[in-house]
Amino acid sequence: MKKGVFSCPSCLRYQKVTVPLQRFSEKSDEVTKLLGDKRLNTLVLGGDSGFIELYAYGMYKIATVTQVAGCCLDLCLSSDLKALSVLTEVQLSKEPEPIISYFQLDITLLSDCLPEVTRMARKFTHISTLLQYQKLSLACMCEAWEDILMQMDLRLTKFVQEKSTKTSVQEEFMELLMWGKASPELQSLLMNQLTVKGLKKLGQSIESSYSSIQKLVISHLQSGSEALLYHLNELKGMAMWKQKYQPLGLDVPAIEDAINAVGTFILKANELLQVIDSSMKSFKAFFRWLYAAMLRMSDDHVLPELNKMTHRDVSFVADFLSEHFKEAPELYDQKGQYFNVERVGQYLKDEDDDLVTPPETEGNPWFTFLQNSVHLKESPLLFPFCPKKSLHYVKRLVEAQIDNCLQKPAEVIGNSVHQVVYMPLYKLHPNEGIVPRFSLPSFWNDKSSNLQYVVFTMHSIESSRIYIMRRSTDLSRSVPNWLLAVEFGDFVWSTKNDNNKESQFSFLDVGFYDDEMLTVLLKGHTDKEEKGRILAQLPLSSVYINDETEEEFKLDTGKRLDEQTNQIPVQTVVLENQSRTLENMKAQYLAVNGIRKVSCVLSSNLRHVRVFEMDVEDDGEVDEEEEEPESQDVGGTKEKMEETVNAQADSGVNAVTGVEKPVLLEDDASSLESVPGTWS
C-alpha cells in the first residue's frame, strides 16, 4: 500500500467538531464558579394562572407552586427562605375588571432544610450540566459521521438490482479474492461506478470519521458518563439518609433506575468503541486488497508492498466478506438496501428502531456465564444491557430516568408550600391600563429586619396617597403598623413669576432606594394647575414614627382593601431638603438603585431620560461644566447627549444633588411613543 493513500489527518475534523464542546467547557467553568458560592441563591419565576417555579442557582428547579390564582405581576422571596410574597392580577367571573391581589406563601421547608436543599441543588446542578455535556458530545459524534460512508451499501444494492448473473455479491468478491478474476459486471461496478479515486476518498472518509468518533467517545462521552455516574451514586447516598433528605422528596428507587440507565449508556458506548475498532481494521484490510485489485484491472503499476498478502490477511478479508456482504431481502423492505457494511452509523441514528446489525453474543464467554448463573442473572450489581438499541435510544432513556429524579423533589417541595395570606387589594379600572404602571405595586425585601414591604396606590394612577404594607417573614410574628397610608403635606411653591402658593402632591412613581429610604416622583398642583415634577427622598423613619400607634388597622377579609381605605391610618410627611425640582421635563417613571446610588427618571413620552447621582456630598460650591453635544446614529435615531454637573447649596443627608445626565432625543417624523429612550 502506497504511503498516505488512505491516511487522513483526522485531527482537523476532530478539532472542528469539538469546538462546541470547548465552548461548553467554558460555560461549565462558569457553572463551577457559580457553585463556588456556598450560599444558596434562588431564581423565582412567575407566569400565567399563578404558576410559580423556584430554581436553585438559576438552573435546577427545586419547587413548583400552584396555590396562587391569577397572572403573576411581581414576586419577592425573603432572604431567610421562609416566605414568598406574590402580586397577581385575578380575573373573576363576577367582576368585569381584574383585581390586583396579594398572596403570602409559607415556604419554611426550604428554610428548615437549607443545608440539605443546598447540597441537593448543587448535586442536581452538576448532573444537569453533565447531561448537557453528554448531549453535546453525542451531537458532535453525529456531525463527525458522514453520509458518504453509506456509499458502499448503496453501490452494492444497485449492483444486485442490475446484475444478470445468479451468483451473489459475496461469491463475486470471493472469486476476485481467491482467483484474482472479476466478472464483467463486478469489474464495471468497481472501475466505472466506484473508481480508484472514489475508493481513496471513501477510505479516507471512513478513517477520518471513525477516528474522530472514537476520540469523542473516549475523551468526552465516557468521561462525562462516568462523572454522571459518580454524582448519581453520591445522590443515592444522600437519599438513603432519610431523616435529612426524605422530606425533600429524594427517592432511592428512582435514583437507582437513573444509575442503571447511565450504566447501560456506558456499556453501549463501550460496544460502539468495539464496533469502531473492528470496522477500522476490517475496512483497512479490505480497501488495501481491493485497491491493489483495481490497479491490476486498470493495468497500473502495483507497489510491491500492496502485492504482499499473507495467508492471515487473506483469511481476514474472507471473514469480512462473509460477514458483511450477505444479502438481506428483509433489510431492503425496511431500509431500501440489501447490505449493511457500514455499522457505526446505526448507533448514531435518533430512531426507535432496533439496530440493523446488532453485535453477536453467541459464543461470548461472559454472556454464557451470566445465562448459566442463577444468582447473577438478575443481580442489581450488574447494569442492564440493551444489545438491539442505538446509543441515541439509550441516551433518551438516561434523560427520562434522570428527569424523573429531578422532578420529584420539585413536586414534594411545591406541595409543602401553603397559602397564609390572601388579600384582594383593589380593582384595576379600564382607564388605568392606558399608561403602563412600571413600579406600582412593587416589593422590597428588608434583610436586616426580615420584613417584606409592598408599596402601591389605589383608585387612580396619580394618587395623593401611597400605601405601604409590611409583613414579617416569620409568619408567627405580627408587625405593628403593618399597613399605612402616606401623603405629603402642603408645600410652599416659590417661582420667579408666581407668588408663593400652597401646593398639593400626587404620586407618579415610587421605588425603594434601600432599607431605610423611599424615592418618590411627585407632581405638584396649585389651584388645580400643574406646577412641575419633584424627585424626593422619603425616609421610612418619618413614616414609622411610633410603632405603637393606637389606630391599628384591622382587615375585613370579606372586602377588598380599596373598600376599606377610610379605616387605614394616614401618616402625613413633609418635603424637606431631600428633594429636587425637575425642570423642563414631564417625568412619569422612576428607577432607583441604592447600591449604585443612582436614580433614573423617564419622561411620559418615553423619549427623555435623566440620571441622578444620589448621596453626593455638598462642598458649598456651584460648578457648571458644559460639553459639546455628540451626535451618533443609533438605530436610525440621532441622539444628543448633554452632561451637566450641578451641586445644590442645600445640605443634608441623602439629598438629591450632584450629577444629572439627561438624554434628549431629537424630534423626528417617526413615532417613538413605544420606544424607550437610551439610558445614559
XYZ file of C-alpha atoms in Angstrom:
680
model
C 0.000 0.000 0.000
C 1.374 3.360 -1.001
C 2.120 5.589 1.930
C -0.646 8.113 2.508
C -3.167 6.549 0.138
C -5.793 6.016 2.847
C -4.349 8.083 5.675
C -6.126 11.345 6.525
C -5.268 13.908 9.208
C -8.355 13.227 11.309
C -7.181 15.732 13.917
C -8.530 18.535 11.714
C -12.011 17.027 11.724
C -11.734 16.255 15.436
C -10.829 19.858 16.222
C -13.726 21.092 14.088
C -16.402 19.011 15.783
C -15.034 19.630 19.303
C -15.332 23.428 19.073
C -18.877 23.316 20.584
C -17.510 21.135 23.386
C -14.777 23.669 24.110
C -17.371 26.425 24.294
C -19.483 24.274 26.581
C -16.426 23.650 28.780
C -16.108 27.427 29.182
C -19.768 27.559 30.247
C -19.112 24.667 32.630
C -16.346 26.738 34.216
C -18.904 29.490 34.779
C -21.231 26.956 36.416
C -18.343 25.804 38.622
C -17.712 29.410 39.684
C -21.429 29.796 40.345
C -21.436 26.709 42.538
C -18.353 28.021 44.302
C -20.697 30.237 46.308
C -21.636 28.151 49.326
C -24.799 30.178 49.874
C -27.902 29.109 48.011
C -29.244 31.638 45.530
C -32.661 31.138 44.001
C -34.371 32.384 40.859
C -38.162 32.721 41.160
C -40.285 32.766 38.002
C -43.997 33.512 37.826
C -46.323 33.048 34.895
C -49.948 32.872 33.910
C -52.535 31.054 36.021
C -50.481 31.524 39.176
C -47.736 29.158 38.031
C -44.554 29.765 40.063
C -41.216 27.926 39.849
C -38.106 28.209 42.029
C -34.708 27.450 40.500
C -31.603 26.895 42.605
C -28.599 28.699 41.110
C -30.917 29.655 38.258
C -30.630 26.141 36.787
C -32.247 23.408 38.864
C -35.964 23.537 39.651
C -36.459 22.911 43.373
C -40.156 23.780 43.688
C -43.300 24.138 41.608
C -46.045 26.194 43.282
C -49.635 26.096 42.035
C -51.549 27.521 45.022
C -51.771 31.076 43.635
C -54.614 32.354 41.465
C -54.247 34.816 38.608
C -51.380 36.088 36.479
C -48.205 36.905 38.427
C -47.161 40.557 38.340
C -44.348 40.563 40.894
C -42.672 38.218 43.364
C -40.463 38.649 46.415
C -38.614 35.796 48.106
C -37.469 36.516 51.641
C -33.754 36.230 52.328
C -34.364 33.695 55.114
C -36.396 31.496 52.701
C -39.421 31.477 54.979
C -41.947 33.463 52.955
C -42.768 34.188 49.337
C -44.911 37.229 48.538
C -46.782 37.384 45.244
C -48.835 40.039 43.469
C -51.263 38.751 40.871
C -53.947 40.038 38.549
C -57.074 37.947 39.130
C -59.988 37.969 36.721
C -63.165 36.890 38.485
C -66.201 35.720 36.581
C -68.483 38.060 38.544
C -66.273 41.130 38.059
C -65.628 42.726 34.629
C -62.414 44.390 35.845
C -59.422 42.388 37.108
C -58.429 42.610 40.769
C -54.853 43.142 41.972
C -54.318 40.673 44.812
C -51.590 39.962 47.336
C -50.545 36.474 48.470
C -48.059 35.398 51.107
C -46.897 31.793 50.962
C -45.249 29.723 53.666
C -42.088 28.030 52.344
C -40.477 27.197 55.685
C -39.429 23.746 54.428
C -36.679 25.434 52.410
C -35.564 27.366 55.486
C -35.669 24.384 57.843
C -33.742 22.157 55.411
C -31.468 24.841 53.953
C -28.168 22.855 54.205
C -29.808 19.791 52.669
C -31.507 21.820 49.926
C -28.193 23.499 49.099
C -26.319 20.192 48.803
C -29.086 18.619 46.769
C -29.323 21.633 44.468
C -25.569 21.687 43.877
C -25.608 17.975 43.084
C -28.533 18.286 40.690
C -26.912 21.290 39.003
C -23.799 19.187 38.359
C -25.980 16.410 36.964
C -27.906 18.780 34.684
C -24.648 20.236 33.378
C -23.246 16.782 32.657
C -26.427 15.814 30.812
C -25.965 18.818 28.528
C -22.329 17.865 28.027
C -23.326 14.303 27.150
C -25.932 15.535 24.694
C -23.453 17.866 23.004
C -20.828 15.104 22.796
C -23.287 12.852 21.012
C -24.236 15.684 18.649
C -20.565 16.150 17.753
C -20.273 12.412 17.066
C -23.244 12.582 14.697
C -21.606 15.540 12.968
C -18.396 13.565 12.517
C -20.279 10.749 10.768
C -20.918 11.430 7.069
C -23.474 10.144 4.597
C -20.647 9.246 2.223
C -19.972 6.237 4.437
C -23.220 4.712 3.152
C -21.907 4.812 -0.407
C -20.644 1.226 -0.340
C -24.042 -0.111 0.772
C -25.877 1.848 -1.912
C -23.455 0.810 -4.668
C -23.768 -2.837 -3.744
C -27.580 -2.603 -3.622
C -27.622 -1.084 -7.108
C -25.258 -3.828 -8.292
C -27.677 -6.521 -7.045
C -30.579 -4.867 -8.844
C -28.737 -4.534 -12.183
C -26.659 -7.737 -12.425
C -27.964 -10.563 -14.600
C -25.924 -13.444 -13.159
C -27.266 -15.745 -10.474
C -24.146 -15.557 -8.342
C -24.388 -13.477 -5.171
C -22.328 -10.405 -4.431
C -20.463 -12.314 -1.773
C -19.493 -15.003 -4.273
C -18.390 -12.387 -6.820
C -15.958 -10.808 -4.340
C -14.792 -14.223 -3.087
C -13.840 -15.214 -6.627
C -11.929 -11.963 -7.002
C -10.113 -12.682 -3.731
C -9.264 -16.326 -4.475
C -8.554 -16.241 -8.220
C -7.883 -12.590 -8.922
C -10.560 -12.504 -11.613
C -13.753 -10.468 -11.621
C -16.864 -10.862 -13.694
C -17.549 -8.127 -16.265
C -20.404 -6.786 -14.130
C -18.251 -6.592 -10.976
C -15.421 -5.045 -12.948
C -17.854 -2.414 -14.304
C -19.037 -1.699 -10.775
C -15.517 -1.234 -9.454
C -13.954 0.671 -12.348
C -16.898 2.785 -13.586
C -19.011 3.461 -10.517
C -16.748 3.122 -7.500
C -13.477 4.058 -9.337
C -9.984 4.111 -7.860
C -10.312 7.799 -6.921
C -13.685 7.188 -5.265
C -12.240 4.259 -3.314
C -9.459 6.524 -1.999
C -11.975 9.166 -0.940
C -14.206 6.578 0.705
C -11.280 5.085 2.625
C -10.132 8.492 3.796
C -13.652 9.461 4.911
C -14.121 6.236 6.858
C -10.783 6.517 8.634
C -11.264 10.213 9.389
C -14.834 9.850 10.660
C -14.184 6.748 12.712
C -11.086 8.284 14.317
C -12.994 11.443 15.241
C -15.915 9.480 16.694
C -13.536 7.228 18.611
C -11.748 10.203 20.177
C -15.044 11.845 21.091
C -16.261 8.689 22.814
C -13.041 8.210 24.776
C -12.287 11.844 25.636
C -15.770 13.202 26.245
C -18.646 10.739 26.212
C -17.107 8.154 28.524
C -15.582 10.649 30.952
C -18.828 12.622 31.146
C -20.852 9.447 31.733
C -18.510 8.271 34.479
C -18.757 11.671 36.200
C -22.539 11.456 35.885
C -22.484 8.010 37.475
C -20.340 9.340 40.343
C -22.747 12.198 41.153
C -25.779 9.907 40.976
C -24.175 7.482 43.419
C -23.465 10.368 45.796
C -27.083 11.443 45.406
C -28.187 7.906 46.263
C -26.138 8.064 49.450
C -27.843 11.345 50.356
C -31.284 9.834 49.691
C -30.511 6.904 51.987
C -30.145 9.383 54.864
C -33.920 9.522 55.248
C -34.020 11.759 58.311
C -32.382 14.560 56.336
C -33.437 14.133 52.712
C -36.688 12.186 52.646
C -38.764 15.351 53.372
C -37.248 16.874 50.222
C -38.525 14.069 48.000
C -35.309 12.198 47.210
C -36.370 8.693 46.189
C -33.819 5.865 46.333
C -35.543 3.578 43.754
C -35.812 6.440 41.234
C -32.111 7.254 41.663
C -31.187 3.580 41.260
C -33.119 3.470 37.994
C -31.146 6.505 36.806
C -27.862 4.838 37.832
C -28.785 1.694 35.889
C -29.675 3.806 32.844
C -26.294 5.574 32.945
C -24.575 2.198 33.338
C -26.433 0.932 30.265
C -25.251 4.003 28.365
C -21.634 3.351 29.359
C -21.933 -0.260 28.166
C -23.417 0.925 24.872
C -20.564 3.418 24.432
C -18.033 0.619 25.011
C -19.893 -1.511 22.475
C -19.628 1.337 19.956
C -15.877 1.542 20.575
C -15.526 -2.170 19.851
C -17.530 -1.813 16.635
C -15.391 1.171 15.551
C -12.145 -0.657 16.307
C -13.271 -3.794 14.457
C -14.627 -1.807 11.490
C -11.440 0.257 11.122
C -9.286 -2.878 10.983
C -11.659 -4.656 8.592
C -12.092 -1.702 6.233
C -8.355 -1.023 6.186
C -7.538 -4.611 5.130
C -10.466 -4.744 2.678
C -9.629 -1.434 0.967
C -5.928 -2.341 0.785
C -6.750 -5.566 -1.051
C -9.460 -4.004 -3.263
C -7.218 -1.068 -4.176
C -4.491 -3.425 -5.405
C -7.057 -5.495 -7.358
C -8.461 -2.393 -9.071
C -4.940 -1.254 -10.003
C -4.378 -4.622 -11.695
C -7.677 -4.287 -13.595
C -6.562 -0.925 -14.945
C -3.048 -2.277 -15.763
C -1.469 0.285 -13.434
C 1.723 -0.304 -11.511
C 1.150 -2.003 -8.178
C 3.641 -1.316 -5.427
C 5.400 -4.383 -4.003
C 4.039 -3.813 -0.501
C 0.486 -3.945 -1.892
C 1.164 -7.278 -3.568
C 2.309 -8.863 -0.337
C -0.647 -10.618 1.306
C -0.093 -13.304 3.858
C -2.418 -16.202 4.472
C -3.637 -14.346 7.570
C -4.505 -11.256 5.501
C -6.462 -13.362 3.020
C -8.331 -15.060 5.853
C -9.145 -11.694 7.443
C -10.589 -10.288 4.188
C -12.546 -13.507 3.603
C -14.095 -13.274 7.054
C -15.008 -9.644 6.373
C -16.700 -10.567 3.082
C -18.615 -13.477 4.572
C -19.860 -11.358 7.471
C -20.634 -8.026 5.774
C -21.560 -8.948 2.189
C -24.586 -11.136 2.890
C -27.709 -10.121 1.025
C -30.661 -9.368 3.321
C -34.006 -9.001 1.470
C -35.808 -8.122 4.712
C -33.417 -5.205 5.151
C -34.391 -3.868 1.728
C -38.035 -3.686 2.801
C -37.010 -1.789 5.920
C -34.143 0.466 4.790
C -34.170 0.246 0.988
C -30.799 -1.538 0.826
C -29.594 -5.145 0.810
C -26.373 -4.603 2.762
C -25.177 -3.058 5.998
C -21.435 -2.930 5.510
C -21.100 0.317 7.473
C -22.195 -0.466 11.041
C -21.240 2.596 13.068
C -23.935 4.931 11.764
C -26.762 2.767 13.112
C -25.633 3.617 16.662
C -25.849 7.366 15.999
C -29.317 7.497 14.414
C -32.009 9.013 16.594
C -34.584 6.302 15.916
C -36.644 3.905 17.992
C -35.990 1.005 15.605
C -33.672 -1.789 16.619
C -30.127 -1.960 15.292
C -29.939 -3.361 11.768
C -26.940 -5.483 12.685
C -26.680 -5.929 16.464
C -23.494 -7.449 17.894
C -23.233 -11.205 18.099
C -23.475 -12.519 21.647
C -23.405 -16.235 20.868
C -20.195 -17.833 21.957
C -19.302 -14.884 24.218
C -17.947 -16.409 27.455
C -19.316 -13.638 29.647
C -22.852 -13.876 28.257
C -22.742 -17.653 28.549
C -21.611 -17.363 32.167
C -24.439 -14.924 33.007
C -27.101 -17.071 31.393
C -25.972 -20.109 33.350
C -25.675 -18.271 36.678
C -28.882 -18.129 38.694
C -27.550 -15.516 41.154
C -26.019 -13.095 38.636
C -28.793 -13.288 36.076
C -30.994 -10.775 37.977
C -28.305 -9.238 40.141
C -28.710 -5.487 40.913
C -24.920 -5.204 40.844
C -24.871 -5.623 37.056
C -26.018 -2.911 34.689
C -28.754 -3.917 32.233
C -27.717 -4.293 28.606
C -29.710 -3.309 25.500
C -27.979 -5.130 22.632
C -30.550 -4.165 19.987
C -30.867 -0.440 20.756
C -28.888 2.530 19.445
C -26.802 4.925 21.506
C -29.384 7.680 20.945
C -32.155 5.465 22.293
C -30.211 4.713 25.477
C -29.398 8.430 25.819
C -33.113 9.243 25.812
C -33.615 6.522 28.427
C -30.985 8.201 30.637
C -32.628 11.617 30.249
C -36.058 10.222 31.123
C -34.826 8.469 34.272
C -32.834 11.474 35.475
C -35.762 13.817 34.774
C -37.852 11.575 36.986
C -35.281 12.049 39.764
C -35.176 15.821 39.286
C -38.918 16.384 39.130
C -39.969 14.539 42.264
C -38.215 16.887 44.781
C -39.737 19.884 42.990
C -43.196 18.345 43.359
C -42.689 17.425 47.027
C -41.300 20.836 47.992
C -44.003 22.570 45.954
C -46.735 20.604 47.724
C -45.309 21.671 51.101
C -45.911 25.343 50.224
C -49.221 26.648 51.515
C -51.005 29.956 51.391
C -51.000 32.059 54.573
C -52.390 35.407 53.429
C -54.748 36.285 50.602
C -55.678 39.958 50.291
C -57.519 41.480 47.298
C -56.083 44.997 47.087
C -58.007 46.967 44.509
C -59.899 46.769 41.263
C -57.977 47.738 38.119
C -60.182 50.169 36.241
C -60.073 50.291 32.422
C -58.513 53.763 32.264
C -55.602 52.567 34.390
C -54.435 50.211 31.675
C -53.696 53.049 29.230
C -50.431 54.168 30.831
C -48.099 51.316 31.839
C -47.523 51.117 35.579
C -43.820 50.449 35.854
C -43.257 50.176 39.594
C -46.583 50.130 41.369
C -47.156 47.887 43.125
C -43.589 46.909 43.967
C -41.778 44.809 46.575
C -38.809 45.324 48.825
C -37.061 42.737 50.967
C -35.526 44.116 54.169
C -32.892 41.532 55.057
C -31.778 43.156 58.298
C -35.198 43.075 59.970
C -36.693 40.158 57.985
C -39.556 42.258 56.673
C -41.184 42.329 53.265
C -42.567 45.631 52.029
C -45.047 46.289 49.249
C -45.931 49.830 48.137
C -48.924 50.576 45.919
C -51.626 53.082 45.075
C -55.363 52.644 44.608
C -58.200 54.121 42.545
C -56.093 56.100 40.068
C -52.651 56.430 38.571
C -51.956 59.866 40.028
C -52.905 59.289 43.650
C -52.415 61.682 46.535
C -51.596 58.699 48.779
C -49.428 55.664 48.653
C -49.959 52.601 50.830
C -47.060 50.809 52.453
C -47.656 47.293 53.725
C -45.024 45.371 55.618
C -45.172 41.801 56.818
C -42.740 39.666 58.732
C -41.126 36.695 57.014
C -41.626 34.841 60.290
C -45.302 34.092 59.851
C -45.813 33.590 63.588
C -44.729 37.160 64.375
C -47.041 40.151 63.972
C -45.800 43.566 62.847
C -47.165 46.856 64.248
C -48.398 49.398 61.729
C -48.423 46.714 59.077
C -50.412 48.953 56.736
C -50.158 52.745 56.491
C -51.242 55.385 54.013
C -48.678 58.117 53.304
C -49.344 61.567 51.927
C -47.311 64.760 51.651
C -48.375 67.883 53.459
C -48.771 71.277 51.844
C -45.655 72.821 50.399
C -44.920 76.444 49.596
C -44.034 76.626 45.910
C -41.997 79.723 45.044
C -41.029 80.719 41.496
C -39.814 83.909 39.839
C -43.097 84.602 38.074
C -45.601 83.380 40.678
C -46.273 84.382 44.200
C -45.878 81.868 46.951
C -48.736 79.385 46.738
C -49.602 76.284 48.650
C -49.360 73.105 46.619
C -50.649 69.543 46.888
C -48.900 66.490 45.504
C -49.836 63.320 43.698
C -47.582 60.292 43.408
C -46.431 59.297 39.926
C -43.986 56.550 40.827
C -42.240 55.124 43.878
C -39.209 52.897 44.356
C -37.291 51.565 47.345
C -33.851 53.158 47.453
C -32.593 50.986 50.325
C -33.863 49.507 53.585
C -34.376 52.947 55.099
C -35.369 55.153 52.185
C -38.083 55.517 49.541
C -37.518 57.529 46.368
C -40.717 59.173 45.120
C -41.662 61.029 41.949
C -44.296 63.696 42.628
C -46.478 66.013 40.585
C -47.224 69.386 42.163
C -50.589 71.133 41.881
C -51.527 74.706 42.752
C -55.206 75.606 42.480
C -55.768 72.738 40.059
C -52.840 73.936 37.978
C -49.886 71.651 37.359
C -46.641 73.181 38.619
C -43.972 70.605 37.878
C -42.401 67.360 38.929
C -40.318 66.716 42.024
C -37.852 63.927 42.782
C -37.653 63.377 46.547
C -36.254 61.026 49.158
C -38.673 59.798 51.830
C -37.081 58.235 54.938
C -39.111 55.374 56.368
C -38.279 56.712 59.825
C -40.563 59.654 59.099
C -43.364 57.218 58.230
C -43.000 54.797 61.128
C -42.504 57.386 63.859
C -44.268 55.368 66.518
C -44.587 51.606 66.208
C -47.308 51.530 68.870
C -49.959 53.521 67.067
C -53.375 53.306 68.610
C -55.047 53.258 65.207
C -54.034 49.746 64.198
C -55.796 48.750 61.010
C -57.989 45.652 61.232
C -58.574 43.985 57.911
C -62.039 42.840 56.902
C -61.286 39.715 54.871
C -64.700 39.819 53.220
C -63.939 43.086 51.391
C -61.296 44.409 49.055
C -58.724 46.744 50.532
C -59.853 49.673 48.371
C -63.252 49.387 50.061
C -61.647 49.954 53.474
C -59.434 52.967 52.780
C -61.243 55.125 55.340
C -60.079 52.839 58.160
C -56.400 52.799 57.095
C -54.192 55.065 59.286
C -52.699 58.016 57.396
C -49.216 59.391 58.013
C -48.507 62.888 56.704
C -44.911 63.729 55.840
C -43.291 66.979 54.779
C -40.847 67.732 51.999
C -37.612 69.000 53.496
C -34.277 69.458 51.802
C -34.222 65.993 50.291
C -35.928 66.935 47.048
C -35.248 68.417 43.651
C -37.490 70.076 41.099
C -37.256 68.546 37.612
C -37.344 71.435 35.188
C -38.230 71.187 31.504
C -39.303 67.561 31.812
C -42.631 65.824 32.317
C -41.253 62.951 34.339
C -43.507 59.933 34.722
C -41.478 56.858 35.695
C -38.691 56.157 38.141
C -35.983 53.547 38.663
C -33.591 53.636 41.632
C -30.653 51.650 42.934
C -29.335 52.355 46.404
C -26.233 50.219 45.949
C -25.111 52.224 42.918
C -26.578 55.412 44.452
C -28.367 56.478 41.288
C -31.919 57.361 40.248
C -33.221 57.342 36.678
C -36.254 59.358 35.603
C -38.129 58.698 32.363
C -40.464 61.187 30.719
C -44.113 60.477 29.982
C -43.493 60.238 26.213
C -40.678 57.720 26.849
C -38.150 59.895 24.988
C -36.219 61.670 27.743
C -34.121 60.131 30.493
C -32.239 61.803 33.317
C -29.811 60.020 35.610
C -29.064 61.441 39.057
C -26.253 60.540 41.393
C -27.633 60.401 44.910
C -25.901 60.970 48.260
C -23.372 63.439 46.784
C -21.565 65.416 49.452
C -22.077 69.146 49.103
C -18.878 71.218 49.128
C -20.712 74.547 49.142
C -19.668 75.497 45.609
C -21.672 75.601 42.425
C -19.775 74.382 39.382
C -21.058 74.232 35.868
C -19.387 72.345 33.091
C -20.710 72.210 29.578
C -19.651 69.754 26.929
C -20.187 69.926 23.214
C -23.076 67.676 22.169
C -22.038 64.471 20.469
C -24.191 63.148 17.667
C -24.389 59.462 16.917
C -26.781 57.380 14.886
C -28.315 54.581 16.947
C -30.950 52.557 15.123
C -31.662 55.449 12.733
C -32.372 57.962 15.541
C -29.956 60.830 16.135
C -29.258 61.383 19.823
C -27.883 64.470 21.523
C -26.329 63.759 24.861
C -25.704 66.583 27.295
C -23.951 66.233 30.595
C -24.208 68.859 33.272
C -22.692 68.770 36.696
C -24.776 70.532 39.316
C -24.465 70.836 43.054
C -27.215 72.049 45.294
C -26.469 74.527 48.003
C -28.820 72.713 50.322
C -27.118 70.475 52.803
C -28.417 67.339 54.415
C -28.075 63.605 54.301
C -29.341 61.774 51.202
C -30.061 64.999 49.360
C -30.907 64.683 45.678
C -27.869 66.558 44.429
C -24.865 66.071 42.267
C -24.601 64.880 38.693
C -27.573 64.959 36.342
C -27.165 63.276 32.945
C -30.187 63.897 30.737
C -30.539 62.063 27.427
C -32.597 64.000 24.893
C -33.827 62.580 21.599
C -34.475 64.974 18.727
C -37.989 65.151 17.334
C -38.459 63.425 14.014
C -41.331 62.264 11.858
C -41.421 58.750 13.271
C -43.410 57.986 16.381
C -41.273 56.993 19.353
C -44.032 56.515 21.891
C -43.300 52.795 22.192
C -39.508 53.093 22.074
C -37.823 53.845 25.424
C -35.100 56.425 25.488
C -31.444 55.494 25.727
C -30.194 55.175 29.288
C -27.058 57.149 29.960
